């Protein structure tokens, strides 16, 4: 027997479109699941804002997803995950990206030296430090807020041979090379787009942890453990919502998702929720 | 006799803190005037958003300033000025930055080749092209949306010898050098902070037009012509409001205003206006 709830969609949200990297992973792992995505493109970015403002915005975003009858909520945003923490009071299972990424980093490191990147709000929150500290108290952690990574990605400066993103990556990450890290958490769902350039700068010996991809895997196992996966064998349906839509929307969305979704996107007045 | 309205403040607003460059000029030109500033730091930047969203946000910003009984409104933001145009329906005199900057550029150019920079929304709006076209139909115009300038400035990468802002400036402006411009409009109130680097890249022979500074001069003459200047000889009072306040607020505000205002800033819930 298929429970009605199993056919409900998975809800995914982000400050903007970076969270589509999580959707991309979810589609690979769970091709039968329906997904509802919300990107708060009318108020992106969150990572430079205050804790109070990020909390208020995230609560509105989750109210929207709940109105779509989701069976699970994924905060596919390093900033929101860091500010919300575990204390999220919603009626469905919830995960952010911090816990899965921290667990993956602890598993990956050999020398116990882990670098942590994220937005200013993520780094200030100490979310990854707390999570890793609980799992591996002896790990040595090196943090860096990489505030220009999001605009560099959103403006499409992501070519492996382009000196512009490389100088930006070097500016933030060169000190970590000197610290001898062997593992680096990409703690914001925009950052995986820069992974090839980061690897070029840090060298192939540093393992990059994609917080979004780890979260997709974690969410899949959580749904499995709770017997909440859809089992009717039909292909999943995808609904995308944003709070603003610009002329270059399809280009930016395509960067993150690897396909054009511009025809299947609706606009939401998030301020009123 | 001093009319009561003369003592009312001048209202200035921007998507964030870039508009403080206009306040800095106003304070020099009109030291007796009171000023109320609003920066929508909870929703900055505007320049990457859609026309509808920018209009909605700007209307809320102006409602807030009118609630402070201002005698004039200055949209100290290239993006808002470009989207609003001249058709602003408010009960007090209004100016954006486009008209004053366009007039100054037409006056400054000798070879008739003018470069125009701004955010994506500003360039897409063609606001400067229309304004200059009306004043100097034969001018040759070269436009470039410089989307990374705002985050580069807000992250404090503004050192004259820093290769990071220089590579960003070169990326956007090198094509203009080939076009032979002799005048460049800095069409966003964040951009004057990069003026020394822009001059280094383009050469001293290119005249930079600071849209914010031109607007402050225009606003001063408009108030004078309409006999609305304060004449009681007292020093002006300054009130600053923002929709979000972050840990690094005073650093960023100081970059634009040249003084620390962190003690005299209040927070506004702009969404409810």
PDB file of C-alpha atoms in Angstrom, chain A residues 31-248:
ATOM      1  CA  UNK A  31      14.176  10.239  -9.733  1.00  0.00           C
ATOM      2  CA  UNK A  32      10.620   9.341  -8.642  1.00  0.00           C
ATOM      3  CA  UNK A  33      10.242  12.099  -6.068  1.00  0.00           C
ATOM      4  CA  UNK A  34       8.311  15.305  -6.750  1.00  0.00           C
ATOM      5  CA  UNK A  35      10.223  18.431  -5.748  1.00  0.00           C
ATOM      6  CA  UNK A  36       9.007  21.946  -4.982  1.00  0.00           C
ATOM      7  CA  UNK A  37      11.801  24.548  -5.046  1.00  0.00           C
ATOM      8  CA  UNK A  38      11.613  28.095  -3.739  1.00  0.00           C
ATOM      9  CA  UNK A  39      14.404  30.636  -4.380  1.00  0.00           C
ATOM     10  CA  UNK A  40      14.070  34.033  -2.702  1.00  0.00           C
ATOM     11  CA  UNK A  41      15.586  35.857  -5.672  1.00  0.00           C
ATOM     12  CA  UNK A  42      13.798  39.085  -4.701  1.00  0.00           C
ATOM     13  CA  UNK A  43      15.925  39.293  -1.528  1.00  0.00           C
ATOM     14  CA  UNK A  44      19.074  37.330  -2.410  1.00  0.00           C
ATOM     15  CA  UNK A  45      21.763  37.307  -0.987  1.00  0.00           C
ATOM     16  CA  UNK A  46      21.120  36.338   2.654  1.00  0.00           C
ATOM     17  CA  UNK A  47      24.772  35.825   3.618  1.00  0.00           C
ATOM     18  CA  UNK A  48      25.552  39.483   4.235  1.00  0.00           C
ATOM     19  CA  UNK A  49      22.446  40.180   6.346  1.00  0.00           C
ATOM     20  CA  UNK A  50      21.837  40.095  10.089  1.00  0.00           C
ATOM     21  CA  UNK A  51      20.702  37.037  12.029  1.00  0.00           C
ATOM     22  CA  UNK A  52      17.233  38.508  12.732  1.00  0.00           C
ATOM     23  CA  UNK A  53      16.586  39.292   9.092  1.00  0.00           C
ATOM     24  CA  UNK A  54      17.770  35.863   7.908  1.00  0.00           C
ATOM     25  CA  UNK A  55      15.487  34.173  10.478  1.00  0.00           C
ATOM     26  CA  UNK A  56      12.467  36.212   9.374  1.00  0.00           C
ATOM     27  CA  UNK A  57      13.102  35.516   5.700  1.00  0.00           C
ATOM     28  CA  UNK A  58      13.654  31.768   6.306  1.00  0.00           C
ATOM     29  CA  UNK A  59      10.405  31.465   8.248  1.00  0.00           C
ATOM     30  CA  UNK A  60       8.483  33.042   5.359  1.00  0.00           C
ATOM     31  CA  UNK A  61      10.217  30.682   2.913  1.00  0.00           C
ATOM     32  CA  UNK A  62       9.250  27.614   4.981  1.00  0.00           C
ATOM     33  CA  UNK A  63       5.642  28.790   5.328  1.00  0.00           C
ATOM     34  CA  UNK A  64       5.472  28.916   1.553  1.00  0.00           C
ATOM     35  CA  UNK A  65       6.804  25.353   1.190  1.00  0.00           C
ATOM     36  CA  UNK A  66       4.393  24.049   3.849  1.00  0.00           C
ATOM     37  CA  UNK A  67       1.539  25.612   1.883  1.00  0.00           C
ATOM     38  CA  UNK A  68       2.587  23.243  -0.942  1.00  0.00           C
ATOM     39  CA  UNK A  69       2.054  20.213   1.329  1.00  0.00           C
ATOM     40  CA  UNK A  70       5.698  19.088   1.340  1.00  0.00           C
ATOM     41  CA  UNK A  71       6.702  15.939   3.242  1.00  0.00           C
ATOM     42  CA  UNK A  72      10.182  17.255   4.064  1.00  0.00           C
ATOM     43  CA  UNK A  73      11.980  20.600   4.045  1.00  0.00           C
ATOM     44  CA  UNK A  74      15.604  21.022   2.975  1.00  0.00           C
ATOM     45  CA  UNK A  75      17.261  24.373   3.648  1.00  0.00           C
ATOM     46  CA  UNK A  76      19.591  24.187   0.639  1.00  0.00           C
ATOM     47  CA  UNK A  77      21.454  27.280   1.800  1.00  0.00           C
ATOM     48  CA  UNK A  78      24.527  27.390   4.015  1.00  0.00           C
ATOM     49  CA  UNK A  79      23.487  30.713   5.518  1.00  0.00           C
ATOM     50  CA  UNK A  80      19.957  29.670   6.480  1.00  0.00           C
ATOM     51  CA  UNK A  81      21.144  26.286   7.755  1.00  0.00           C
ATOM     52  CA  UNK A  82      23.730  27.990   9.954  1.00  0.00           C
ATOM     53  CA  UNK A  83      21.304  30.472  11.453  1.00  0.00           C
ATOM     54  CA  UNK A  84      18.404  28.020  11.924  1.00  0.00           C
ATOM     55  CA  UNK A  85      20.529  25.241  13.428  1.00  0.00           C
ATOM     56  CA  UNK A  86      18.650  22.148  14.577  1.00  0.00           C
ATOM     57  CA  UNK A  87      15.944  23.982  16.444  1.00  0.00           C
ATOM     58  CA  UNK A  88      13.497  24.203  13.589  1.00  0.00           C
ATOM     59  CA  UNK A  89       9.874  23.914  14.644  1.00  0.00           C
ATOM     60  CA  UNK A  90       8.109  22.545  11.587  1.00  0.00           C
ATOM     61  CA  UNK A  91       5.603  19.740  11.201  1.00  0.00           C
ATOM     62  CA  UNK A  92       7.733  17.703   8.745  1.00  0.00           C
ATOM     63  CA  UNK A  93      11.302  16.336   8.785  1.00  0.00           C
ATOM     64  CA  UNK A  94      13.872  19.080   8.235  1.00  0.00           C
ATOM     65  CA  UNK A  95      17.544  19.244   7.325  1.00  0.00           C
ATOM     66  CA  UNK A  96      19.997  21.995   6.579  1.00  0.00           C
ATOM     67  CA  UNK A  97      23.359  21.517   4.879  1.00  0.00           C
ATOM     68  CA  UNK A  98      25.665  21.941   7.902  1.00  0.00           C
ATOM     69  CA  UNK A  99      25.245  18.566   9.613  1.00  0.00           C
ATOM     70  CA  UNK A 100      25.679  16.409   6.476  1.00  0.00           C
ATOM     71  CA  UNK A 101      28.676  18.451   5.282  1.00  0.00           C
ATOM     72  CA  UNK A 102      30.363  18.363   8.687  1.00  0.00           C
ATOM     73  CA  UNK A 103      29.952  14.573   8.915  1.00  0.00           C
ATOM     74  CA  UNK A 104      31.392  14.123   5.407  1.00  0.00           C
ATOM     75  CA  UNK A 105      34.391  16.338   6.192  1.00  0.00           C
ATOM     76  CA  UNK A 106      35.202  14.431   9.377  1.00  0.00           C
ATOM     77  CA  UNK A 107      35.012  11.169   7.420  1.00  0.00           C
ATOM     78  CA  UNK A 108      37.216  12.513   4.608  1.00  0.00           C
ATOM     79  CA  UNK A 109      40.080  14.139   6.488  1.00  0.00           C
ATOM     80  CA  UNK A 110      43.275  12.190   7.149  1.00  0.00           C
ATOM     81  CA  UNK A 111      45.395  14.843   8.864  1.00  0.00           C
ATOM     82  CA  UNK A 112      42.517  16.369  10.832  1.00  0.00           C
ATOM     83  CA  UNK A 113      42.992  19.803   9.244  1.00  0.00           C
ATOM     84  CA  UNK A 114      39.708  20.990   7.771  1.00  0.00           C
ATOM     85  CA  UNK A 115      39.005  24.284   6.021  1.00  0.00           C
ATOM     86  CA  UNK A 116      35.533  25.817   6.218  1.00  0.00           C
ATOM     87  CA  UNK A 117      34.189  28.335   3.686  1.00  0.00           C
ATOM     88  CA  UNK A 118      30.846  30.082   3.604  1.00  0.00           C
ATOM     89  CA  UNK A 119      29.171  33.462   3.587  1.00  0.00           C
ATOM     90  CA  UNK A 120      29.880  36.030   6.299  1.00  0.00           C
ATOM     91  CA  UNK A 121      26.723  35.015   8.203  1.00  0.00           C
ATOM     92  CA  UNK A 122      27.658  31.320   8.041  1.00  0.00           C
ATOM     93  CA  UNK A 123      31.191  31.841   9.338  1.00  0.00           C
ATOM     94  CA  UNK A 124      30.043  34.280  12.064  1.00  0.00           C
ATOM     95  CA  UNK A 125      27.503  31.698  13.278  1.00  0.00           C
ATOM     96  CA  UNK A 126      30.264  29.105  13.966  1.00  0.00           C
ATOM     97  CA  UNK A 127      27.776  26.453  12.793  1.00  0.00           C
ATOM     98  CA  UNK A 128      30.349  24.162  11.148  1.00  0.00           C
ATOM     99  CA  UNK A 129      32.817  24.603  14.007  1.00  0.00           C
ATOM    100  CA  UNK A 130      30.219  23.465  16.540  1.00  0.00           C
ATOM    101  CA  UNK A 131      29.095  20.510  14.438  1.00  0.00           C
ATOM    102  CA  UNK A 132      32.607  19.261  13.649  1.00  0.00           C
ATOM    103  CA  UNK A 133      33.715  19.900  17.233  1.00  0.00           C
ATOM    104  CA  UNK A 134      31.037  17.488  18.452  1.00  0.00           C
ATOM    105  CA  UNK A 135      32.139  14.769  16.006  1.00  0.00           C
ATOM    106  CA  UNK A 136      35.927  15.254  16.076  1.00  0.00           C
ATOM    107  CA  UNK A 137      37.059  17.384  19.018  1.00  0.00           C
ATOM    108  CA  UNK A 138      40.725  17.166  17.969  1.00  0.00           C
ATOM    109  CA  UNK A 139      40.245  18.449  14.429  1.00  0.00           C
ATOM    110  CA  UNK A 140      42.021  21.688  13.541  1.00  0.00           C
ATOM    111  CA  UNK A 141      39.645  24.058  11.807  1.00  0.00           C
ATOM    112  CA  UNK A 142      40.434  27.039   9.561  1.00  0.00           C
ATOM    113  CA  UNK A 143      37.522  29.284   8.610  1.00  0.00           C
ATOM    114  CA  UNK A 144      37.102  31.896   5.902  1.00  0.00           C
ATOM    115  CA  UNK A 145      34.095  33.944   4.856  1.00  0.00           C
ATOM    116  CA  UNK A 146      34.334  34.182   1.063  1.00  0.00           C
ATOM    117  CA  UNK A 147      31.978  37.079   0.387  1.00  0.00           C
ATOM    118  CA  UNK A 148      32.782  37.594  -3.283  1.00  0.00           C
ATOM    119  CA  UNK A 149      32.239  33.954  -4.315  1.00  0.00           C
ATOM    120  CA  UNK A 150      28.444  34.342  -4.640  1.00  0.00           C
ATOM    121  CA  UNK A 151      28.495  37.440  -6.888  1.00  0.00           C
ATOM    122  CA  UNK A 152      31.366  36.010  -8.945  1.00  0.00           C
ATOM    123  CA  UNK A 153      29.313  32.846  -9.582  1.00  0.00           C
ATOM    124  CA  UNK A 154      26.062  34.722 -10.200  1.00  0.00           C
ATOM    125  CA  UNK A 155      27.811  36.894 -12.768  1.00  0.00           C
ATOM    126  CA  UNK A 156      29.099  33.841 -14.588  1.00  0.00           C
ATOM    127  CA  UNK A 157      32.831  34.339 -14.054  1.00  0.00           C
ATOM    128  CA  UNK A 158      33.456  30.621 -13.656  1.00  0.00           C
ATOM    129  CA  UNK A 159      35.801  29.675 -16.496  1.00  0.00           C
ATOM    130  CA  UNK A 160      38.689  27.456 -15.411  1.00  0.00           C
ATOM    131  CA  UNK A 161      41.177  29.628 -17.337  1.00  0.00           C
ATOM    132  CA  UNK A 162      39.702  32.988 -16.341  1.00  0.00           C
ATOM    133  CA  UNK A 163      42.129  34.978 -14.131  1.00  0.00           C
ATOM    134  CA  UNK A 164      39.265  36.914 -12.495  1.00  0.00           C
ATOM    135  CA  UNK A 165      37.692  34.100 -10.416  1.00  0.00           C
ATOM    136  CA  UNK A 166      41.175  32.695  -9.804  1.00  0.00           C
ATOM    137  CA  UNK A 167      42.430  35.910  -8.190  1.00  0.00           C
ATOM    138  CA  UNK A 168      39.276  35.984  -6.035  1.00  0.00           C
ATOM    139  CA  UNK A 169      39.693  32.330  -4.986  1.00  0.00           C
ATOM    140  CA  UNK A 170      43.391  32.877  -4.206  1.00  0.00           C
ATOM    141  CA  UNK A 171      42.646  35.972  -2.119  1.00  0.00           C
ATOM    142  CA  UNK A 172      40.387  34.020   0.223  1.00  0.00           C
ATOM    143  CA  UNK A 173      41.978  30.566   0.209  1.00  0.00           C
ATOM    144  CA  UNK A 174      45.747  31.047  -0.001  1.00  0.00           C
ATOM    145  CA  UNK A 175      46.076  31.297   3.805  1.00  0.00           C
ATOM    146  CA  UNK A 176      44.415  27.861   4.104  1.00  0.00           C
ATOM    147  CA  UNK A 177      47.024  26.306   1.833  1.00  0.00           C
ATOM    148  CA  UNK A 178      49.666  27.468   4.299  1.00  0.00           C
ATOM    149  CA  UNK A 179      47.681  25.807   7.098  1.00  0.00           C
ATOM    150  CA  UNK A 180      48.033  22.430   5.370  1.00  0.00           C
ATOM    151  CA  UNK A 181      44.352  21.501   5.171  1.00  0.00           C
ATOM    152  CA  UNK A 182      43.528  18.243   3.369  1.00  0.00           C
ATOM    153  CA  UNK A 183      39.754  18.802   3.307  1.00  0.00           C
ATOM    154  CA  UNK A 184      37.709  21.902   2.464  1.00  0.00           C
ATOM    155  CA  UNK A 185      34.001  22.338   3.105  1.00  0.00           C
ATOM    156  CA  UNK A 186      32.225  24.331   0.384  1.00  0.00           C
ATOM    157  CA  UNK A 187      29.680  25.560   2.907  1.00  0.00           C
ATOM    158  CA  UNK A 188      27.462  27.553   0.558  1.00  0.00           C
ATOM    159  CA  UNK A 189      25.436  25.978  -2.254  1.00  0.00           C
ATOM    160  CA  UNK A 190      26.865  28.488  -4.752  1.00  0.00           C
ATOM    161  CA  UNK A 191      30.442  27.418  -4.167  1.00  0.00           C
ATOM    162  CA  UNK A 192      30.497  24.035  -5.986  1.00  0.00           C
ATOM    163  CA  UNK A 193      30.309  25.985  -9.246  1.00  0.00           C
ATOM    164  CA  UNK A 194      33.805  27.277  -8.403  1.00  0.00           C
ATOM    165  CA  UNK A 195      35.080  23.790  -7.417  1.00  0.00           C
ATOM    166  CA  UNK A 196      37.305  23.328 -10.507  1.00  0.00           C
ATOM    167  CA  UNK A 197      39.025  26.669  -9.851  1.00  0.00           C
ATOM    168  CA  UNK A 198      39.329  25.956  -6.122  1.00  0.00           C
ATOM    169  CA  UNK A 199      40.953  22.607  -6.913  1.00  0.00           C
ATOM    170  CA  UNK A 200      43.305  24.336  -9.332  1.00  0.00           C
ATOM    171  CA  UNK A 201      44.376  26.756  -6.584  1.00  0.00           C
ATOM    172  CA  UNK A 202      44.522  24.313  -3.654  1.00  0.00           C
ATOM    173  CA  UNK A 203      45.745  21.272  -5.594  1.00  0.00           C
ATOM    174  CA  UNK A 204      44.044  17.944  -6.230  1.00  0.00           C
ATOM    175  CA  UNK A 205      45.184  16.546  -2.867  1.00  0.00           C
ATOM    176  CA  UNK A 206      42.620  18.659  -0.995  1.00  0.00           C
ATOM    177  CA  UNK A 207      39.214  16.929  -0.840  1.00  0.00           C
ATOM    178  CA  UNK A 208      36.349  19.320  -1.521  1.00  0.00           C
ATOM    179  CA  UNK A 209      33.126  18.652   0.399  1.00  0.00           C
ATOM    180  CA  UNK A 210      30.064  19.832  -1.527  1.00  0.00           C
ATOM    181  CA  UNK A 211      27.596  20.726   1.245  1.00  0.00           C
ATOM    182  CA  UNK A 212      24.639  20.565  -1.110  1.00  0.00           C
ATOM    183  CA  UNK A 213      25.453  17.144  -2.564  1.00  0.00           C
ATOM    184  CA  UNK A 214      26.062  15.696   0.918  1.00  0.00           C
ATOM    185  CA  UNK A 215      22.703  17.083   2.013  1.00  0.00           C
ATOM    186  CA  UNK A 216      20.883  15.486  -0.896  1.00  0.00           C
ATOM    187  CA  UNK A 217      22.372  12.100   0.092  1.00  0.00           C
ATOM    188  CA  UNK A 218      21.453  12.676   3.736  1.00  0.00           C
ATOM    189  CA  UNK A 219      17.886  13.660   2.862  1.00  0.00           C
ATOM    190  CA  UNK A 220      17.482  10.550   0.715  1.00  0.00           C
ATOM    191  CA  UNK A 221      18.601   8.290   3.570  1.00  0.00           C
ATOM    192  CA  UNK A 222      16.371  10.147   6.056  1.00  0.00           C
ATOM    193  CA  UNK A 223      13.314   9.607   3.852  1.00  0.00           C
ATOM    194  CA  UNK A 224      14.280   5.941   3.416  1.00  0.00           C
ATOM    195  CA  UNK A 225      14.725   5.336   7.148  1.00  0.00           C
ATOM    196  CA  UNK A 226      11.347   6.906   7.849  1.00  0.00           C
ATOM    197  CA  UNK A 227       9.646   4.893   5.105  1.00  0.00           C
ATOM    198  CA  UNK A 228       8.622   8.089   3.349  1.00  0.00           C
ATOM    199  CA  UNK A 229       9.969   7.465  -0.144  1.00  0.00           C
ATOM    200  CA  UNK A 230       7.609   7.445  -3.071  1.00  0.00           C
ATOM    201  CA  UNK A 231       7.265   3.912  -4.433  1.00  0.00           C
ATOM    202  CA  UNK A 232       4.775   4.148  -7.290  1.00  0.00           C
ATOM    203  CA  UNK A 233       7.536   4.116  -9.920  1.00  0.00           C
ATOM    204  CA  UNK A 234       6.361   7.250 -11.741  1.00  0.00           C
ATOM    205  CA  UNK A 235       8.824   9.981 -12.704  1.00  0.00           C
ATOM    206  CA  UNK A 236       8.977  12.938 -10.365  1.00  0.00           C
ATOM    207  CA  UNK A 237       7.437  16.317 -11.169  1.00  0.00           C
ATOM    208  CA  UNK A 238       9.300  19.552 -10.491  1.00  0.00           C
ATOM    209  CA  UNK A 239       7.861  22.947  -9.565  1.00  0.00           C
ATOM    210  CA  UNK A 240      10.064  26.002  -9.270  1.00  0.00           C
ATOM    211  CA  UNK A 241       9.066  29.235  -7.534  1.00  0.00           C
ATOM    212  CA  UNK A 242      11.008  32.483  -7.103  1.00  0.00           C
ATOM    213  CA  UNK A 243      10.213  35.860  -5.516  1.00  0.00           C
ATOM    214  CA  UNK A 244      11.672  37.747  -8.480  1.00  0.00           C
ATOM    215  CA  UNK A 245      12.473  36.894 -12.034  1.00  0.00           C
ATOM    216  CA  UNK A 246      15.008  38.788 -14.114  1.00  0.00           C
ATOM    217  CA  UNK A 247      15.927  38.838 -17.777  1.00  0.00           C
ATOM    218  CA  UNK A 248      18.954  36.643 -17.170  1.00  0.00           C
TER     219      UNK A 248
END
